[in-house]
PDB file of C-alpha atoms in Angstrom:
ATOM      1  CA  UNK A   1      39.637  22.704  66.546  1.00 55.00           C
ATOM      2  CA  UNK A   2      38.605  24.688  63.398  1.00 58.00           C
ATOM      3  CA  UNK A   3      35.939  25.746  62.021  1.00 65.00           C
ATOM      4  CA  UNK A   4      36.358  25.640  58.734  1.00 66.00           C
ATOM      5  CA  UNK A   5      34.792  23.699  56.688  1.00 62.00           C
ATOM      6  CA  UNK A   6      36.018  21.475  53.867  1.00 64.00           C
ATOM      7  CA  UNK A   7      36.232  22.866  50.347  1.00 66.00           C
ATOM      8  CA  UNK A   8      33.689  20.229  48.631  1.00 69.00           C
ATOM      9  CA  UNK A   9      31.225  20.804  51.478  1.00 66.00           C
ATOM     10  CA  UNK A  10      28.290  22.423  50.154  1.00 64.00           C
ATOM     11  CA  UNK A  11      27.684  25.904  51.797  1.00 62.00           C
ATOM     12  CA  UNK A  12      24.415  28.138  51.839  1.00 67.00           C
ATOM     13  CA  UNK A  13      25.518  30.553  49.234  1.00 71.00           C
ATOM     14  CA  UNK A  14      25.086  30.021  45.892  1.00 70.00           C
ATOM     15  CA  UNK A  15      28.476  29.282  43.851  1.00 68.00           C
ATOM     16  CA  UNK A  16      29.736  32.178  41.575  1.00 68.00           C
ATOM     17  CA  UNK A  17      28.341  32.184  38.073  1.00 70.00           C
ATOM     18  CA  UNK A  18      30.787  31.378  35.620  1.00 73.00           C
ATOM     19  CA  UNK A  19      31.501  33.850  32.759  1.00 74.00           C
ATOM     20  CA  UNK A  20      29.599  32.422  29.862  1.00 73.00           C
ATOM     21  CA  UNK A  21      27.053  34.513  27.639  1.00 76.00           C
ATOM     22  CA  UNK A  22      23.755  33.121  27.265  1.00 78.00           C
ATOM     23  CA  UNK A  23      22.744  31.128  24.010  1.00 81.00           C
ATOM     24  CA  UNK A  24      21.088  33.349  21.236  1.00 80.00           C
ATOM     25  CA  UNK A  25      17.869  32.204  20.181  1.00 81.00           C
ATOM     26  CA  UNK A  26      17.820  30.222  16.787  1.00 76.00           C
ATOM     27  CA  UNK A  27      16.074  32.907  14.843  1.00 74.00           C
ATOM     28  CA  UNK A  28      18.964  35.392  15.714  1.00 80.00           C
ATOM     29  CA  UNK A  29      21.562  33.076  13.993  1.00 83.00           C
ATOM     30  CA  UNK A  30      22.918  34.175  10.692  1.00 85.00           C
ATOM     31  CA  UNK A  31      22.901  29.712   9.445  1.00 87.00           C
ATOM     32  CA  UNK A  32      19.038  29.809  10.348  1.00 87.00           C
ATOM     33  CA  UNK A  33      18.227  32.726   7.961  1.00 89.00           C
ATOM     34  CA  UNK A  34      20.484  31.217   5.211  1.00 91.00           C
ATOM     35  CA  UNK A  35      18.322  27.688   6.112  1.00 92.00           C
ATOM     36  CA  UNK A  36      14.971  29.855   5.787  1.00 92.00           C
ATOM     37  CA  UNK A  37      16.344  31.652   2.297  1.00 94.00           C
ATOM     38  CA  UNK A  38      17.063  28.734   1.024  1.00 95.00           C
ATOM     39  CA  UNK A  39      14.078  26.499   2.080  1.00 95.00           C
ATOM     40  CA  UNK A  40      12.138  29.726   0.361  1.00 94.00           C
ATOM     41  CA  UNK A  41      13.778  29.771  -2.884  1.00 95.00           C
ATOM     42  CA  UNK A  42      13.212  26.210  -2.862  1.00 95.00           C
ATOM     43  CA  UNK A  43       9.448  25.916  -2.207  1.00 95.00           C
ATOM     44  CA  UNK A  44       9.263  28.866  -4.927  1.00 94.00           C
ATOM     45  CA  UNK A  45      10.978  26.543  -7.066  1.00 94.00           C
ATOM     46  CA  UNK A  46       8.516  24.125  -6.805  1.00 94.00           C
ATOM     47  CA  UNK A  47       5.994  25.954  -7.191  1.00 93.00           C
ATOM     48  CA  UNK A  48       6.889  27.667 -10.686  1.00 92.00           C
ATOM     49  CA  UNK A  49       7.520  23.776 -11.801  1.00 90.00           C
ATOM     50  CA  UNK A  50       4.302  22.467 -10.782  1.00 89.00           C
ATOM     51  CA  UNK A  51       2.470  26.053 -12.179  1.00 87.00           C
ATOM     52  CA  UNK A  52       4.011  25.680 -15.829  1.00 84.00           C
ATOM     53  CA  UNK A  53       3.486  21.509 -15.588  1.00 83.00           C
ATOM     54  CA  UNK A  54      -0.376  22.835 -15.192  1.00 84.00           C
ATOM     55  CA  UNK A  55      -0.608  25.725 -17.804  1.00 80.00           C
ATOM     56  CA  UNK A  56       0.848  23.135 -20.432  1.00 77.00           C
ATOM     57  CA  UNK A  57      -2.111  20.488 -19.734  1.00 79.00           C
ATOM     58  CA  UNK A  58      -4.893  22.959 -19.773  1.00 82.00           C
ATOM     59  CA  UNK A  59      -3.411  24.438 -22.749  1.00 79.00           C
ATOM     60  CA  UNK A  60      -3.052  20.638 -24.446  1.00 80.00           C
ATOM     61  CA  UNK A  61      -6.508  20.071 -23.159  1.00 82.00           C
ATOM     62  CA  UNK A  62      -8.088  23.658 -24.486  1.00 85.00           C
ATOM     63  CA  UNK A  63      -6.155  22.834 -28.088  1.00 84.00           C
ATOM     64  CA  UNK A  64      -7.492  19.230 -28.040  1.00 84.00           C
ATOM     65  CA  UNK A  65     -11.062  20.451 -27.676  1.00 88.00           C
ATOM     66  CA  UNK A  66     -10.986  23.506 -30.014  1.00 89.00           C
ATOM     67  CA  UNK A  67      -9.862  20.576 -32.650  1.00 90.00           C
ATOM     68  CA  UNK A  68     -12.295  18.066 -31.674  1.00 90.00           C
ATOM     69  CA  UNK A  69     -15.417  21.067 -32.184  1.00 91.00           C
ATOM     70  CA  UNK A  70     -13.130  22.074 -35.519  1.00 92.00           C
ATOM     71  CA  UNK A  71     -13.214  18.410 -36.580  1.00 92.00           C
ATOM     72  CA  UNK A  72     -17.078  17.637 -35.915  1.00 91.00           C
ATOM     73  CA  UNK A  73     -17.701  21.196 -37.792  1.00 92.00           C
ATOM     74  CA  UNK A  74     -15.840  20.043 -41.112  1.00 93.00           C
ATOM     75  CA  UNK A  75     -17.776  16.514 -41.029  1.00 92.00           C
ATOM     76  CA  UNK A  76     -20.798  17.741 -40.390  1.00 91.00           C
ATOM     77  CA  UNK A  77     -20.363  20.543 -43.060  1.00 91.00           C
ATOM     78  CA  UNK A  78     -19.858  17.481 -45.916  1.00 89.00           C
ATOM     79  CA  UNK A  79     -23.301  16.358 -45.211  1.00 88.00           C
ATOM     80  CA  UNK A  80     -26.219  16.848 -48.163  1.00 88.00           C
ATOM     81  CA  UNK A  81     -28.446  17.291 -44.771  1.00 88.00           C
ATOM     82  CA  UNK A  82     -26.441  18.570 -41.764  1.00 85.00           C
ATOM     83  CA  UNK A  83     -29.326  18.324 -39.208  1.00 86.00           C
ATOM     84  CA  UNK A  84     -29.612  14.770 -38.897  1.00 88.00           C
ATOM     85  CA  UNK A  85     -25.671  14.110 -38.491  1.00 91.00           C
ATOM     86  CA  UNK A  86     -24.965  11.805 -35.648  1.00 92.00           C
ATOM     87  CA  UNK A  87     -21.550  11.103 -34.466  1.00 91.00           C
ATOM     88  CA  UNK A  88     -21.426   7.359 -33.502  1.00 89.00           C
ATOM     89  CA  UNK A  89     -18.709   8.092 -30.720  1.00 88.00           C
ATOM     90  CA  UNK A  90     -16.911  10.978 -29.466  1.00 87.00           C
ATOM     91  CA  UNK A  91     -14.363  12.322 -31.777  1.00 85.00           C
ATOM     92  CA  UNK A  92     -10.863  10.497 -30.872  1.00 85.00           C
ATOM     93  CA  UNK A  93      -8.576  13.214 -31.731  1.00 87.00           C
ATOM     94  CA  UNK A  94      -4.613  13.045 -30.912  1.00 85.00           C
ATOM     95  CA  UNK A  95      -1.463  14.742 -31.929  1.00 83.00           C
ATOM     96  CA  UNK A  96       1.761  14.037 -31.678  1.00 81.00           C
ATOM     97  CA  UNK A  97       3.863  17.583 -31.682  1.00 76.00           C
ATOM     98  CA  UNK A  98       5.316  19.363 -28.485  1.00 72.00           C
ATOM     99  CA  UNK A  99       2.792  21.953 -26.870  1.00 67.00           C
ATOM    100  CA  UNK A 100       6.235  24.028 -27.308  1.00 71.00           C
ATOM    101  CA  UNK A 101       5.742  23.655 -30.965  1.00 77.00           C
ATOM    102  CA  UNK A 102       4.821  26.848 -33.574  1.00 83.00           C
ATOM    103  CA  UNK A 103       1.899  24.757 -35.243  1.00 86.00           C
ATOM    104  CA  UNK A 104       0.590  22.068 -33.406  1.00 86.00           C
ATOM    105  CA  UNK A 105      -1.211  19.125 -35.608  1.00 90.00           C
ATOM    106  CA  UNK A 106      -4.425  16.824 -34.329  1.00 91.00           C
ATOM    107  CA  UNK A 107      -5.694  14.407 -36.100  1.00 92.00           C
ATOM    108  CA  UNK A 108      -9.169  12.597 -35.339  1.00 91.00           C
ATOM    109  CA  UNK A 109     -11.290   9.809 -37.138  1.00 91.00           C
ATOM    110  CA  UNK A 110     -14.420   7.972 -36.438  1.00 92.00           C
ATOM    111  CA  UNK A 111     -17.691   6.913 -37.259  1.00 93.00           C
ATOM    112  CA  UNK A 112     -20.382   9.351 -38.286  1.00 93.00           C
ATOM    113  CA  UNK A 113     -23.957   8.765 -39.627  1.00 93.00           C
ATOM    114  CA  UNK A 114     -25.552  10.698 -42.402  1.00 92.00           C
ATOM    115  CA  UNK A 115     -28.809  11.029 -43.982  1.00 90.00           C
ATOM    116  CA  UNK A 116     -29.714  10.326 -47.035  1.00 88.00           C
ATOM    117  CA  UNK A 117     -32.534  11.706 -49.177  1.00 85.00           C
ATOM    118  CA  UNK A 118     -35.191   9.472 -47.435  1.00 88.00           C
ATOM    119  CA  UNK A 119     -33.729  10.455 -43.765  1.00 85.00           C
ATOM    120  CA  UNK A 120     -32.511   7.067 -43.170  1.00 89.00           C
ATOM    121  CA  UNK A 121     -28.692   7.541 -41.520  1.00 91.00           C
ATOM    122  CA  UNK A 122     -26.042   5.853 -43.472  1.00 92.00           C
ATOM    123  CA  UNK A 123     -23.001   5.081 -41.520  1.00 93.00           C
ATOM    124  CA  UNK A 124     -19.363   6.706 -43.266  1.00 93.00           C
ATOM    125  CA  UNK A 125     -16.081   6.976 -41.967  1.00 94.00           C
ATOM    126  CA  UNK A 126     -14.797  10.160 -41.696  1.00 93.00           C
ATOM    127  CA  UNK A 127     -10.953  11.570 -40.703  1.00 93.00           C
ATOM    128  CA  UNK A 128      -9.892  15.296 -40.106  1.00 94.00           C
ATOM    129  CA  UNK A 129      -6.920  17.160 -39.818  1.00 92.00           C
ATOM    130  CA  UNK A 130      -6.596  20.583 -37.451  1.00 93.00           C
ATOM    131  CA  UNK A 131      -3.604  22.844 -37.469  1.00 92.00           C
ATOM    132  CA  UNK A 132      -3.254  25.133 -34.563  1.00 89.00           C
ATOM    133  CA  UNK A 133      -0.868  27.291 -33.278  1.00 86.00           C
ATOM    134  CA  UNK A 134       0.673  26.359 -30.199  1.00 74.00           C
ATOM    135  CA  UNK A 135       0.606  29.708 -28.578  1.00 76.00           C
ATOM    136  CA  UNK A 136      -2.688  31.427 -29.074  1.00 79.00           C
ATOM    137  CA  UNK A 137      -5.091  28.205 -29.744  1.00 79.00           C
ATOM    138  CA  UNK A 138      -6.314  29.711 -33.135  1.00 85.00           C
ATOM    139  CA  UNK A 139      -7.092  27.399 -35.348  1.00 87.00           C
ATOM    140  CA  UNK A 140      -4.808  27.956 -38.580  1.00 89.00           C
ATOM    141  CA  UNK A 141      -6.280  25.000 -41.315  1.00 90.00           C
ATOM    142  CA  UNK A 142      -8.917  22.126 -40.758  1.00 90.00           C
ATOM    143  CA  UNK A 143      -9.819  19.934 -43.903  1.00 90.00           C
ATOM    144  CA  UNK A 144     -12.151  16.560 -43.158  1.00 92.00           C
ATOM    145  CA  UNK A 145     -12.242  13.446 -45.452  1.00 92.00           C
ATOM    146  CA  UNK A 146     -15.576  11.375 -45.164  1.00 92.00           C
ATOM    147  CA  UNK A 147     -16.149   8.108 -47.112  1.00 91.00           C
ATOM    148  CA  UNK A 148     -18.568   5.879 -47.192  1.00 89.00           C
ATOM    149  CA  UNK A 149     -18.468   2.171 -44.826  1.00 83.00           C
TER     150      UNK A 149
END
């Protein structure tokens, strides 16, 4: 009678480890800082989009209001009796050039009223014109037109 055991018994000694290297982490793999580079210059990306998409509205919203104050100055400088002018609603100015344009032109109408020599306001229609330059927000030409209703 043997002894010996069969080959697929199991035994008390642990089996041999086979001759296979253990598994790098993922951060020590050249494809997941390529990934990580990528992801980056992406996000960067992004951002620089969304940061110019931003400087051109507060730049068309700082130009729309430096034309709007221009306007309501050139109206209110065609009045006989500037302290008593009342605009009847706020200034609806508008333009229809490119914030990447040189000179950038608004135009704005609307009621206004005047007084007259008695103090009584008298209501006139008044439109204006601003040029301003696209890159610095100075305000190159302004004229206002103001007739009576």
């Amino acid at each position: 009678m043997s002894t010996a055991l069969p080959s697929n018994y199991p035994t008390a000694e642990p089996p041999p480890p086979p001759d296979v290297q253990p598994r790098k982490p993922w951060w020590k793999k050249w494809w997941a800082w390529v990934l990580i580079i990528l992801a980056a210059i992406a996000l960067l990306a992004l951002l620089l989009v969304a940061l110019d998409k931003w400087s051109i509205a507060k730049l068309e919203e700082m130009n729309g209001e430096t034309a709007a104050r221009q306007c309501q100055e050139d109206v209110t400088d065609k009045a006989k009796y500037p302290g008593g002018v009342e605009f009847v609603d706020p200034i609806d100015i508008s333009t229809a050039d490119s914030v990447d344009a040189d000179v950038l032109t608004y135009t704005g109408s609307g009621d206004v009223d005047f007084p007259n020599g008695f103090g009584t306001p008298v209501r006139h229609l008044y439109t204006c014109t601003v040029l301003i330059e696209g890159d610095t927000g100075d305000v190159r030409y302004s004229s206002a037109f103001v007739f009576p209703k």
